[in-house]
Amino acid sequence: MTAGKSALPHTRLPQPHRELRLGASLLTPFDERNNINEEVYSAQVRRLAAAGLDLWIVSSGTAEGNVLSIAEVDRLAQLTVNQVGSQASVYAMGTEPRSAHQAIHFCKRMSDVGVTAVQVGPLEPGHSYVPTEDELRSFYDTVLSATQVPVILTSHVSAGYEIAPETLAAIAADHGDRVVGLTATHLQNNVYLPRLLEAVGDRFPVWTGSPLRAIDSCALGAKGFTSSMDVNIAPELYTAFMAAWAAGDLPLLAQTYRSTLRLFQRVLGAGGLIILKAILVRLGLPVGTTRPPRRAAGDAEFRIADEIIAEFKLQPVQI
């Protein structure tokens, strides 16, 4: 090799490339009577699945899971599975469980629906209590011994604590016949994901819960990432990210990622879900507004939505 020259072009990623799997955390559309709008939800499911994305459903955040009834959660899961068939993986997230009993109940319901896997945890006992490692192990042992569905383990900032990466990896290893992946969402802890990937090795795929530091995460070995604030608006950016990664096209990857991250941060910083829904309404997808106790979008929110649409030159949603 000539001195001073790289063996690979600087604009290419090293070969071979791992296949990434990116995902979308679906929101819940409501109609004028504050009931689930099944037609709009099904259209959004088809739209995101057609973009080649995995679907993460009924979360406590984007999907407003804490204000959905059990019947509504089950209906959304059934609609998703019915719409996508084998076209996309469907991961049921649910709300953060207070107990093993609650997690077992959710796992069994989602298993009956036919989802690909169920996210178990993070355990949130309440009153800011941080479970010990022994308590976490007991929780997962109890849940997994009482259920049969494939599961995904997670540590998420929303719980108010971190499961040590080594502990999460060890619990996954203890239940390796059931665990099909792990997710980590700790936006302020830059070393959490590298530690988790080191602890897990090649045994399980690992996803992150936002596009923040996505290129770094994927380069370190993450399977991909999932999000909500950006991907529900512009799933084509995620399709382009996967294609650029597969092609080893670093300039295109950087350009796509820059657009993705800008949109994510802009929507999140402007108000999050209430702005996301206002944008989609303006783009022609009548997702309604948020359920109480969140406030409904008003003139101020729609003005912000219009500004973001103009700023990013967002196109009408075709459904």
PDB file of C-alpha atoms in Angstrom:
ATOM      1  CA  MET A   1       0.000   0.000   0.000  1.00  0.00           C
ATOM      2  CA  THR A   2       1.346   3.432  -0.927  1.00  0.00           C
ATOM      3  CA  ALA A   3       2.379   5.506   2.071  1.00  0.00           C
ATOM      4  CA  GLY A   4      -0.208   8.099   3.059  1.00  0.00           C
ATOM      5  CA  LYS A   5      -3.038   6.374   1.174  1.00  0.00           C
ATOM      6  CA  SER A   6      -5.854   4.405   2.760  1.00  0.00           C
ATOM      7  CA  ALA A   7      -6.731   0.920   1.554  1.00  0.00           C
ATOM      8  CA  LEU A   8     -10.367   2.058   1.348  1.00  0.00           C
ATOM      9  CA  PRO A   9     -11.834   5.210  -0.199  1.00  0.00           C
ATOM     10  CA  HIS A  10     -12.589   7.783   2.463  1.00  0.00           C
ATOM     11  CA  THR A  11     -16.192   8.055   1.326  1.00  0.00           C
ATOM     12  CA  ARG A  12     -16.968   4.384   1.862  1.00  0.00           C
ATOM     13  CA  LEU A  13     -17.742   2.387   4.963  1.00  0.00           C
ATOM     14  CA  PRO A  14     -15.758  -0.791   5.609  1.00  0.00           C
ATOM     15  CA  GLN A  15     -17.119  -3.995   4.108  1.00  0.00           C
ATOM     16  CA  PRO A  16     -19.055  -6.091   4.871  1.00  0.00           C
ATOM     17  CA  HIS A  17     -21.936  -4.012   6.204  1.00  0.00           C
ATOM     18  CA  ARG A  18     -24.275  -5.338   8.847  1.00  0.00           C
ATOM     19  CA  GLU A  19     -27.925  -5.011   7.960  1.00  0.00           C
ATOM     20  CA  LEU A  20     -29.542  -2.341  10.087  1.00  0.00           C
ATOM     21  CA  ARG A  21     -33.128  -2.517  11.291  1.00  0.00           C
ATOM     22  CA  LEU A  22     -34.683   0.835  12.085  1.00  0.00           C
ATOM     23  CA  GLY A  23     -38.051   1.266  13.705  1.00  0.00           C
ATOM     24  CA  ALA A  24     -40.946   3.624  14.280  1.00  0.00           C
ATOM     25  CA  SER A  25     -42.783   4.106  17.556  1.00  0.00           C
ATOM     26  CA  LEU A  26     -46.372   4.602  16.464  1.00  0.00           C
ATOM     27  CA  LEU A  27     -48.649   7.310  17.789  1.00  0.00           C
ATOM     28  CA  THR A  28     -52.352   6.810  18.503  1.00  0.00           C
ATOM     29  CA  PRO A  29     -54.757   8.857  16.341  1.00  0.00           C
ATOM     30  CA  PHE A  30     -58.029  10.010  17.872  1.00  0.00           C
ATOM     31  CA  ASP A  31     -61.189  11.241  16.172  1.00  0.00           C
ATOM     32  CA  GLU A  32     -63.439  14.176  17.090  1.00  0.00           C
ATOM     33  CA  ARG A  33     -65.066  12.123  19.861  1.00  0.00           C
ATOM     34  CA  ASN A  34     -61.672  11.170  21.303  1.00  0.00           C
ATOM     35  CA  ASN A  35     -62.021   7.559  20.173  1.00  0.00           C
ATOM     36  CA  ILE A  36     -59.242   5.718  18.358  1.00  0.00           C
ATOM     37  CA  ASN A  37     -59.369   6.459  14.639  1.00  0.00           C
ATOM     38  CA  GLU A  38     -58.758   2.961  13.328  1.00  0.00           C
ATOM     39  CA  GLU A  39     -58.751   3.980   9.669  1.00  0.00           C
ATOM     40  CA  VAL A  40     -56.030   6.580  10.177  1.00  0.00           C
ATOM     41  CA  TYR A  41     -54.027   4.269  12.439  1.00  0.00           C
ATOM     42  CA  SER A  42     -54.129   1.490   9.850  1.00  0.00           C
ATOM     43  CA  ALA A  43     -53.014   3.913   7.142  1.00  0.00           C
ATOM     44  CA  GLN A  44     -50.042   5.026   9.226  1.00  0.00           C
ATOM     45  CA  VAL A  45     -49.126   1.395   9.970  1.00  0.00           C
ATOM     46  CA  ARG A  46     -49.109   0.603   6.255  1.00  0.00           C
ATOM     47  CA  ARG A  47     -47.118   3.750   5.486  1.00  0.00           C
ATOM     48  CA  LEU A  48     -44.368   2.945   7.980  1.00  0.00           C
ATOM     49  CA  ALA A  49     -44.232  -0.753   7.121  1.00  0.00           C
ATOM     50  CA  ALA A  50     -43.955   0.103   3.417  1.00  0.00           C
ATOM     51  CA  ALA A  51     -40.886   2.178   4.297  1.00  0.00           C
ATOM     52  CA  GLY A  52     -39.202  -1.012   5.511  1.00  0.00           C
ATOM     53  CA  LEU A  53     -39.421  -0.163   9.209  1.00  0.00           C
ATOM     54  CA  ASP A  54     -40.134  -2.315  12.231  1.00  0.00           C
ATOM     55  CA  LEU A  55     -43.131  -1.153  14.248  1.00  0.00           C
ATOM     56  CA  TRP A  56     -42.956  -0.454  17.979  1.00  0.00           C
ATOM     57  CA  ILE A  57     -46.448  -0.053  19.348  1.00  0.00           C
ATOM     58  CA  VAL A  58     -48.593   0.976  22.345  1.00  0.00           C
ATOM     59  CA  SER A  59     -45.837   2.780  24.219  1.00  0.00           C
ATOM     60  CA  SER A  60     -46.522   4.934  27.248  1.00  0.00           C
ATOM     61  CA  GLY A  61     -44.969   7.895  25.414  1.00  0.00           C
ATOM     62  CA  THR A  62     -45.787   8.383  21.742  1.00  0.00           C
ATOM     63  CA  ALA A  63     -48.809   6.062  21.803  1.00  0.00           C
ATOM     64  CA  GLU A  64     -50.157   7.641  25.018  1.00  0.00           C
ATOM     65  CA  GLY A  65     -50.436   4.173  26.533  1.00  0.00           C
ATOM     66  CA  ASN A  66     -51.268   5.417  30.001  1.00  0.00           C
ATOM     67  CA  VAL A  67     -54.564   6.911  28.799  1.00  0.00           C
ATOM     68  CA  LEU A  68     -55.573   3.882  26.724  1.00  0.00           C
ATOM     69  CA  SER A  69     -57.857   1.179  28.086  1.00  0.00           C
ATOM     70  CA  ILE A  70     -56.787  -2.460  28.007  1.00  0.00           C
ATOM     71  CA  ALA A  71     -59.295  -3.040  25.214  1.00  0.00           C
ATOM     72  CA  GLU A  72     -57.852  -0.141  23.211  1.00  0.00           C
ATOM     73  CA  VAL A  73     -54.282  -1.388  23.630  1.00  0.00           C
ATOM     74  CA  ASP A  74     -55.274  -4.853  22.476  1.00  0.00           C
ATOM     75  CA  ARG A  75     -57.198  -3.441  19.528  1.00  0.00           C
ATOM     76  CA  LEU A  76     -54.236  -1.343  18.365  1.00  0.00           C
ATOM     77  CA  ALA A  77     -51.981  -4.382  18.574  1.00  0.00           C
ATOM     78  CA  GLN A  78     -54.451  -6.487  16.600  1.00  0.00           C
ATOM     79  CA  LEU A  79     -54.831  -3.811  13.934  1.00  0.00           C
ATOM     80  CA  THR A  80     -51.057  -3.593  13.550  1.00  0.00           C
ATOM     81  CA  VAL A  81     -50.556  -7.331  13.188  1.00  0.00           C
ATOM     82  CA  ASN A  82     -53.464  -7.620  10.769  1.00  0.00           C
ATOM     83  CA  GLN A  83     -52.148  -4.802   8.573  1.00  0.00           C
ATOM     84  CA  VAL A  84     -48.507  -5.850   8.241  1.00  0.00           C
ATOM     85  CA  GLY A  85     -48.611  -9.642   8.275  1.00  0.00           C
ATOM     86  CA  SER A  86     -45.022 -10.727   7.693  1.00  0.00           C
ATOM     87  CA  GLN A  87     -44.009  -7.411   6.100  1.00  0.00           C
ATOM     88  CA  ALA A  88     -42.566  -5.987   9.330  1.00  0.00           C
ATOM     89  CA  SER A  89     -41.717  -7.007  12.867  1.00  0.00           C
ATOM     90  CA  VAL A  90     -44.183  -5.771  15.484  1.00  0.00           C
ATOM     91  CA  TYR A  91     -42.813  -5.100  18.961  1.00  0.00           C
ATOM     92  CA  ALA A  92     -45.301  -4.382  21.756  1.00  0.00           C
ATOM     93  CA  MET A  93     -43.825  -1.933  24.243  1.00  0.00           C
ATOM     94  CA  GLY A  94     -46.666  -1.160  26.619  1.00  0.00           C
ATOM     95  CA  THR A  95     -46.478   1.013  29.699  1.00  0.00           C
ATOM     96  CA  GLU A  96     -43.766   0.561  32.309  1.00  0.00           C
ATOM     97  CA  PRO A  97     -44.928  -2.322  34.540  1.00  0.00           C
ATOM     98  CA  ARG A  98     -45.362  -1.831  38.274  1.00  0.00           C
ATOM     99  CA  SER A  99     -45.139  -5.541  39.003  1.00  0.00           C
ATOM    100  CA  ALA A 100     -44.385  -8.933  37.518  1.00  0.00           C
ATOM    101  CA  HIS A 101     -48.117  -9.673  37.510  1.00  0.00           C
ATOM    102  CA  GLN A 102     -48.784  -6.658  35.305  1.00  0.00           C
ATOM    103  CA  ALA A 103     -45.981  -7.604  32.896  1.00  0.00           C
ATOM    104  CA  ILE A 104     -47.184 -11.214  32.703  1.00  0.00           C
ATOM    105  CA  HIS A 105     -50.707 -10.076  31.874  1.00  0.00           C
ATOM    106  CA  PHE A 106     -49.444  -7.801  29.096  1.00  0.00           C
ATOM    107  CA  CYS A 107     -47.163 -10.497  27.650  1.00  0.00           C
ATOM    108  CA  LYS A 108     -49.978 -13.021  27.474  1.00  0.00           C
ATOM    109  CA  ARG A 109     -52.370 -10.579  25.830  1.00  0.00           C
ATOM    110  CA  MET A 110     -49.810  -9.546  23.218  1.00  0.00           C
ATOM    111  CA  SER A 111     -48.850 -13.169  22.599  1.00  0.00           C
ATOM    112  CA  ASP A 112     -52.489 -13.961  21.854  1.00  0.00           C
ATOM    113  CA  VAL A 113     -52.556 -11.117  19.323  1.00  0.00           C
ATOM    114  CA  GLY A 114     -49.474 -12.484  17.549  1.00  0.00           C
ATOM    115  CA  VAL A 115     -46.843  -9.759  17.890  1.00  0.00           C
ATOM    116  CA  THR A 116     -43.232 -10.566  17.045  1.00  0.00           C
ATOM    117  CA  ALA A 117     -41.990  -9.876  20.575  1.00  0.00           C
ATOM    118  CA  VAL A 118     -42.948  -8.033  23.752  1.00  0.00           C
ATOM    119  CA  GLN A 119     -40.801  -5.490  25.538  1.00  0.00           C
ATOM    120  CA  VAL A 120     -40.528  -6.404  29.221  1.00  0.00           C
ATOM    121  CA  GLY A 121     -39.620  -3.536  31.500  1.00  0.00           C
ATOM    122  CA  PRO A 122     -38.220  -1.336  32.642  1.00  0.00           C
ATOM    123  CA  LEU A 123     -39.769  -2.185  36.002  1.00  0.00           C
ATOM    124  CA  GLU A 124     -41.147   0.972  37.606  1.00  0.00           C
ATOM    125  CA  PRO A 125     -42.294   0.143  41.168  1.00  0.00           C
ATOM    126  CA  GLY A 126     -43.346   3.734  41.872  1.00  0.00           C
ATOM    127  CA  HIS A 127     -42.408   6.572  44.236  1.00  0.00           C
ATOM    128  CA  SER A 128     -38.962   6.762  42.586  1.00  0.00           C
ATOM    129  CA  TYR A 129     -37.957   3.406  44.068  1.00  0.00           C
ATOM    130  CA  VAL A 130     -34.900   1.945  42.347  1.00  0.00           C
ATOM    131  CA  PRO A 131     -35.004  -1.867  42.300  1.00  0.00           C
ATOM    132  CA  THR A 132     -31.880  -3.755  43.295  1.00  0.00           C
ATOM    133  CA  GLU A 133     -30.153  -6.230  40.994  1.00  0.00           C
ATOM    134  CA  ASP A 134     -31.686  -9.128  42.946  1.00  0.00           C
ATOM    135  CA  GLU A 135     -35.137  -7.589  42.602  1.00  0.00           C
ATOM    136  CA  LEU A 136     -34.654  -7.069  38.866  1.00  0.00           C
ATOM    137  CA  ARG A 137     -33.513 -10.660  38.402  1.00  0.00           C
ATOM    138  CA  SER A 138     -36.503 -11.905  40.396  1.00  0.00           C
ATOM    139  CA  PHE A 139     -38.847  -9.751  38.309  1.00  0.00           C
ATOM    140  CA  TYR A 140     -37.541 -11.107  35.012  1.00  0.00           C
ATOM    141  CA  ASP A 141     -37.358 -14.695  36.277  1.00  0.00           C
ATOM    142  CA  THR A 142     -40.988 -14.493  37.370  1.00  0.00           C
ATOM    143  CA  VAL A 143     -42.243 -12.915  34.143  1.00  0.00           C
ATOM    144  CA  LEU A 144     -40.360 -15.165  31.765  1.00  0.00           C
ATOM    145  CA  SER A 145     -41.159 -18.369  33.637  1.00  0.00           C
ATOM    146  CA  ALA A 146     -44.877 -17.573  33.360  1.00  0.00           C
ATOM    147  CA  THR A 147     -44.942 -16.646  29.658  1.00  0.00           C
ATOM    148  CA  GLN A 148     -43.857 -18.030  26.297  1.00  0.00           C
ATOM    149  CA  VAL A 149     -43.661 -15.028  23.961  1.00  0.00           C
ATOM    150  CA  PRO A 150     -40.253 -13.781  22.697  1.00  0.00           C
ATOM    151  CA  VAL A 151     -39.139 -10.754  24.691  1.00  0.00           C
ATOM    152  CA  ILE A 152     -36.988  -7.649  24.444  1.00  0.00           C
ATOM    153  CA  LEU A 153     -35.298  -6.297  27.562  1.00  0.00           C
ATOM    154  CA  THR A 154     -34.774  -2.589  28.034  1.00  0.00           C
ATOM    155  CA  SER A 155     -33.286   0.137  30.152  1.00  0.00           C
ATOM    156  CA  HIS A 156     -34.977   3.504  29.630  1.00  0.00           C
ATOM    157  CA  VAL A 157     -34.534   6.961  31.061  1.00  0.00           C
ATOM    158  CA  SER A 158     -38.280   7.200  31.684  1.00  0.00           C
ATOM    159  CA  ALA A 159     -38.003   4.787  34.616  1.00  0.00           C
ATOM    160  CA  GLY A 160     -35.798   7.227  36.505  1.00  0.00           C
ATOM    161  CA  TYR A 161     -32.860   4.851  36.838  1.00  0.00           C
ATOM    162  CA  GLU A 162     -30.462   2.793  34.741  1.00  0.00           C
ATOM    163  CA  ILE A 163     -30.153  -0.959  34.803  1.00  0.00           C
ATOM    164  CA  ALA A 164     -26.409  -1.532  34.840  1.00  0.00           C
ATOM    165  CA  PRO A 165     -25.390  -2.682  31.338  1.00  0.00           C
ATOM    166  CA  GLU A 166     -23.657  -5.742  32.750  1.00  0.00           C
ATOM    167  CA  THR A 167     -26.782  -6.667  34.713  1.00  0.00           C
ATOM    168  CA  LEU A 168     -29.058  -6.280  31.694  1.00  0.00           C
ATOM    169  CA  ALA A 169     -26.708  -8.403  29.587  1.00  0.00           C
ATOM    170  CA  ALA A 170     -26.509 -11.068  32.310  1.00  0.00           C
ATOM    171  CA  ILE A 171     -30.297 -11.252  32.635  1.00  0.00           C
ATOM    172  CA  ALA A 172     -30.562 -11.613  28.853  1.00  0.00           C
ATOM    173  CA  ALA A 173     -27.988 -14.414  28.913  1.00  0.00           C
ATOM    174  CA  ASP A 174     -29.903 -16.196  31.680  1.00  0.00           C
ATOM    175  CA  HIS A 175     -32.955 -16.245  29.411  1.00  0.00           C
ATOM    176  CA  GLY A 176     -31.207 -16.573  26.072  1.00  0.00           C
ATOM    177  CA  ASP A 177     -33.849 -18.920  24.692  1.00  0.00           C
ATOM    178  CA  ARG A 178     -36.490 -16.204  25.028  1.00  0.00           C
ATOM    179  CA  VAL A 179     -34.685 -12.904  24.609  1.00  0.00           C
ATOM    180  CA  VAL A 180     -34.539 -11.660  21.010  1.00  0.00           C
ATOM    181  CA  GLY A 181     -32.979  -8.256  21.646  1.00  0.00           C
ATOM    182  CA  LEU A 182     -32.304  -5.351  23.976  1.00  0.00           C
ATOM    183  CA  THR A 183     -32.959  -1.628  23.813  1.00  0.00           C
ATOM    184  CA  ALA A 184     -31.236   1.226  25.602  1.00  0.00           C
ATOM    185  CA  THR A 185     -32.432   4.820  25.843  1.00  0.00           C
ATOM    186  CA  HIS A 186     -30.235   6.957  28.077  1.00  0.00           C
ATOM    187  CA  LEU A 187     -29.738  10.194  26.186  1.00  0.00           C
ATOM    188  CA  GLN A 188     -27.439  11.867  28.725  1.00  0.00           C
ATOM    189  CA  ASN A 189     -25.174   8.876  29.358  1.00  0.00           C
ATOM    190  CA  ASN A 190     -22.788   8.596  26.429  1.00  0.00           C
ATOM    191  CA  VAL A 191     -21.049   5.479  27.732  1.00  0.00           C
ATOM    192  CA  TYR A 192     -24.131   3.376  28.507  1.00  0.00           C
ATOM    193  CA  LEU A 193     -24.539   1.927  25.017  1.00  0.00           C
ATOM    194  CA  PRO A 194     -20.831   1.100  24.481  1.00  0.00           C
ATOM    195  CA  ARG A 195     -20.809  -0.700  27.833  1.00  0.00           C
ATOM    196  CA  LEU A 196     -23.963  -2.627  26.937  1.00  0.00           C
ATOM    197  CA  LEU A 197     -22.620  -3.637  23.528  1.00  0.00           C
ATOM    198  CA  GLU A 198     -19.397  -4.796  25.158  1.00  0.00           C
ATOM    199  CA  ALA A 199     -21.310  -6.843  27.729  1.00  0.00           C
ATOM    200  CA  VAL A 200     -23.689  -8.373  25.173  1.00  0.00           C
ATOM    201  CA  GLY A 201     -21.161  -9.134  22.455  1.00  0.00           C
ATOM    202  CA  ASP A 202     -22.724 -10.878  19.471  1.00  0.00           C
ATOM    203  CA  ARG A 203     -25.379 -12.746  21.447  1.00  0.00           C
ATOM    204  CA  PHE A 204     -28.284 -10.314  21.020  1.00  0.00           C
ATOM    205  CA  PRO A 205     -29.167  -7.374  18.771  1.00  0.00           C
ATOM    206  CA  VAL A 206     -29.255  -4.018  20.540  1.00  0.00           C
ATOM    207  CA  TRP A 207     -31.286  -0.985  19.479  1.00  0.00           C
ATOM    208  CA  THR A 208     -31.256   2.568  20.770  1.00  0.00           C
ATOM    209  CA  GLY A 209     -34.418   4.550  21.417  1.00  0.00           C
ATOM    210  CA  SER A 210     -33.615   7.732  19.508  1.00  0.00           C
ATOM    211  CA  PRO A 211     -31.545   8.921  16.529  1.00  0.00           C
ATOM    212  CA  LEU A 212     -29.118  10.770  18.817  1.00  0.00           C
ATOM    213  CA  ARG A 213     -25.563   9.542  18.108  1.00  0.00           C
ATOM    214  CA  ALA A 214     -27.047   7.014  15.678  1.00  0.00           C
ATOM    215  CA  ILE A 215     -24.019   6.718  13.397  1.00  0.00           C
ATOM    216  CA  ASP A 216     -21.729   6.181  16.381  1.00  0.00           C
ATOM    217  CA  SER A 217     -24.136   3.614  17.825  1.00  0.00           C
ATOM    218  CA  CYS A 218     -24.399   1.629  14.600  1.00  0.00           C
ATOM    219  CA  ALA A 219     -20.648   1.798  14.047  1.00  0.00           C
ATOM    220  CA  LEU A 220     -20.131   0.343  17.521  1.00  0.00           C
ATOM    221  CA  GLY A 221     -22.397  -2.588  16.716  1.00  0.00           C
ATOM    222  CA  ALA A 222     -25.982  -1.537  17.455  1.00  0.00           C
ATOM    223  CA  LYS A 223     -28.598  -3.142  15.235  1.00  0.00           C
ATOM    224  CA  GLY A 224     -30.226   0.220  14.671  1.00  0.00           C
ATOM    225  CA  PHE A 225     -32.514   2.705  16.355  1.00  0.00           C
ATOM    226  CA  THR A 226     -36.164   3.545  16.697  1.00  0.00           C
ATOM    227  CA  SER A 227     -37.829   6.899  17.140  1.00  0.00           C
ATOM    228  CA  SER A 228     -41.114   8.754  16.943  1.00  0.00           C
ATOM    229  CA  MET A 229     -40.892  12.531  16.571  1.00  0.00           C
ATOM    230  CA  ASP A 230     -39.238  12.401  13.160  1.00  0.00           C
ATOM    231  CA  VAL A 231     -40.023   9.022  11.653  1.00  0.00           C
ATOM    232  CA  ASN A 232     -43.814   9.364  11.892  1.00  0.00           C
ATOM    233  CA  ILE A 233     -43.458  12.489   9.746  1.00  0.00           C
ATOM    234  CA  ALA A 234     -40.731  11.441   7.299  1.00  0.00           C
ATOM    235  CA  PRO A 235     -40.163   7.661   7.284  1.00  0.00           C
ATOM    236  CA  GLU A 236     -38.348   8.038   3.975  1.00  0.00           C
ATOM    237  CA  LEU A 237     -35.368   9.443   5.892  1.00  0.00           C
ATOM    238  CA  TYR A 238     -35.052   6.174   7.780  1.00  0.00           C
ATOM    239  CA  THR A 239     -35.342   4.178   4.567  1.00  0.00           C
ATOM    240  CA  ALA A 240     -32.571   6.321   3.075  1.00  0.00           C
ATOM    241  CA  PHE A 241     -30.397   5.866   6.172  1.00  0.00           C
ATOM    242  CA  MET A 242     -30.608   2.069   5.896  1.00  0.00           C
ATOM    243  CA  ALA A 243     -29.900   2.186   2.160  1.00  0.00           C
ATOM    244  CA  ALA A 244     -26.895   4.480   2.575  1.00  0.00           C
ATOM    245  CA  TRP A 245     -25.500   2.251   5.301  1.00  0.00           C
ATOM    246  CA  ALA A 246     -25.971  -0.879   3.184  1.00  0.00           C
ATOM    247  CA  ALA A 247     -24.281   0.798   0.214  1.00  0.00           C
ATOM    248  CA  GLY A 248     -21.420   2.088   2.342  1.00  0.00           C
ATOM    249  CA  ASP A 249     -22.120   5.605   1.085  1.00  0.00           C
ATOM    250  CA  LEU A 250     -20.755   7.770   3.882  1.00  0.00           C
ATOM    251  CA  PRO A 251     -21.601  11.188   2.353  1.00  0.00           C
ATOM    252  CA  LEU A 252     -25.215  10.160   1.757  1.00  0.00           C
ATOM    253  CA  LEU A 253     -25.382   8.616   5.224  1.00  0.00           C
ATOM    254  CA  ALA A 254     -24.135  11.825   6.817  1.00  0.00           C
ATOM    255  CA  GLN A 255     -26.531  13.966   4.786  1.00  0.00           C
ATOM    256  CA  THR A 256     -29.512  11.761   5.644  1.00  0.00           C
ATOM    257  CA  TYR A 257     -28.581  11.608   9.290  1.00  0.00           C
ATOM    258  CA  ARG A 258     -28.198  15.367   9.502  1.00  0.00           C
ATOM    259  CA  SER A 259     -31.747  15.828   8.168  1.00  0.00           C
ATOM    260  CA  THR A 260     -33.095  13.151  10.496  1.00  0.00           C
ATOM    261  CA  LEU A 261     -31.496  14.574  13.614  1.00  0.00           C
ATOM    262  CA  ARG A 262     -32.489  18.156  12.792  1.00  0.00           C
ATOM    263  CA  LEU A 263     -36.132  17.160  12.376  1.00  0.00           C
ATOM    264  CA  PHE A 264     -36.113  15.049  15.542  1.00  0.00           C
ATOM    265  CA  GLN A 265     -34.612  17.805  17.663  1.00  0.00           C
ATOM    266  CA  ARG A 266     -36.827  20.491  16.159  1.00  0.00           C
ATOM    267  CA  VAL A 267     -40.084  18.643  16.854  1.00  0.00           C
ATOM    268  CA  LEU A 268     -39.007  17.427  20.285  1.00  0.00           C
ATOM    269  CA  GLY A 269     -37.777  20.859  21.300  1.00  0.00           C
ATOM    270  CA  ALA A 270     -40.941  22.572  20.061  1.00  0.00           C
ATOM    271  CA  GLY A 271     -43.236  20.481  22.244  1.00  0.00           C
ATOM    272  CA  GLY A 272     -42.933  16.840  21.245  1.00  0.00           C
ATOM    273  CA  LEU A 273     -46.045  14.777  20.662  1.00  0.00           C
ATOM    274  CA  ILE A 274     -48.534  17.647  20.530  1.00  0.00           C
ATOM    275  CA  ILE A 275     -46.456  19.302  17.770  1.00  0.00           C
ATOM    276  CA  LEU A 276     -45.927  15.981  15.977  1.00  0.00           C
ATOM    277  CA  LYS A 277     -49.670  15.462  15.776  1.00  0.00           C
ATOM    278  CA  ALA A 278     -50.280  19.040  14.635  1.00  0.00           C
ATOM    279  CA  ILE A 279     -47.737  18.594  11.830  1.00  0.00           C
ATOM    280  CA  LEU A 280     -49.362  15.373  10.639  1.00  0.00           C
ATOM    281  CA  VAL A 281     -52.799  16.998  10.673  1.00  0.00           C
ATOM    282  CA  ARG A 282     -51.458  19.843   8.525  1.00  0.00           C
ATOM    283  CA  LEU A 283     -49.860  17.311   6.160  1.00  0.00           C
ATOM    284  CA  GLY A 284     -53.180  15.563   5.610  1.00  0.00           C
ATOM    285  CA  LEU A 285     -53.112  12.716   8.137  1.00  0.00           C
ATOM    286  CA  PRO A 286     -55.990  13.414  10.564  1.00  0.00           C
ATOM    287  CA  VAL A 287     -54.461  11.985  13.735  1.00  0.00           C
ATOM    288  CA  GLY A 288     -56.391  14.364  15.974  1.00  0.00           C
ATOM    289  CA  THR A 289     -54.784  15.727  19.098  1.00  0.00           C
ATOM    290  CA  THR A 290     -53.578  14.317  22.405  1.00  0.00           C
ATOM    291  CA  ARG A 291     -55.796  12.929  25.158  1.00  0.00           C
ATOM    292  CA  PRO A 292     -56.074  14.579  28.575  1.00  0.00           C
ATOM    293  CA  PRO A 293     -54.241  15.240  30.783  1.00  0.00           C
ATOM    294  CA  ARG A 294     -52.220  16.540  27.827  1.00  0.00           C
ATOM    295  CA  ARG A 295     -53.722  19.683  26.366  1.00  0.00           C
ATOM    296  CA  ALA A 296     -55.182  19.787  22.890  1.00  0.00           C
ATOM    297  CA  ALA A 297     -53.275  21.549  20.130  1.00  0.00           C
ATOM    298  CA  GLY A 298     -54.369  25.156  19.670  1.00  0.00           C
ATOM    299  CA  ASP A 299     -53.504  28.032  17.380  1.00  0.00           C
ATOM    300  CA  ALA A 300     -50.010  28.399  18.863  1.00  0.00           C
ATOM    301  CA  GLU A 301     -49.159  24.743  18.262  1.00  0.00           C
ATOM    302  CA  PHE A 302     -50.444  24.833  14.699  1.00  0.00           C
ATOM    303  CA  ARG A 303     -48.388  27.960  13.998  1.00  0.00           C
ATOM    304  CA  ILE A 304     -45.294  26.089  15.158  1.00  0.00           C
ATOM    305  CA  ALA A 305     -46.305  23.117  13.023  1.00  0.00           C
ATOM    306  CA  ASP A 306     -46.623  25.363   9.971  1.00  0.00           C
ATOM    307  CA  GLU A 307     -43.188  26.847  10.658  1.00  0.00           C
ATOM    308  CA  ILE A 308     -41.602  23.384  10.839  1.00  0.00           C
ATOM    309  CA  ILE A 309     -43.364  22.247   7.662  1.00  0.00           C
ATOM    310  CA  ALA A 310     -42.001  25.279   5.815  1.00  0.00           C
ATOM    311  CA  GLU A 311     -38.541  24.996   7.357  1.00  0.00           C
ATOM    312  CA  PHE A 312     -38.098  21.353   6.361  1.00  0.00           C
ATOM    313  CA  LYS A 313     -40.168  21.539   3.153  1.00  0.00           C
ATOM    314  CA  LEU A 314     -42.307  18.638   4.359  1.00  0.00           C
ATOM    315  CA  GLN A 315     -44.625  17.126   1.774  1.00  0.00           C
ATOM    316  CA  PRO A 316     -48.267  16.054   2.223  1.00  0.00           C
ATOM    317  CA  VAL A 317     -48.756  12.529   3.524  1.00  0.00           C
ATOM    318  CA  GLN A 318     -50.086  10.115   0.921  1.00  0.00           C
ATOM    319  CA  ILE A 319     -52.333   7.439   2.431  1.00  0.00           C
TER     320      ILE A 319
END
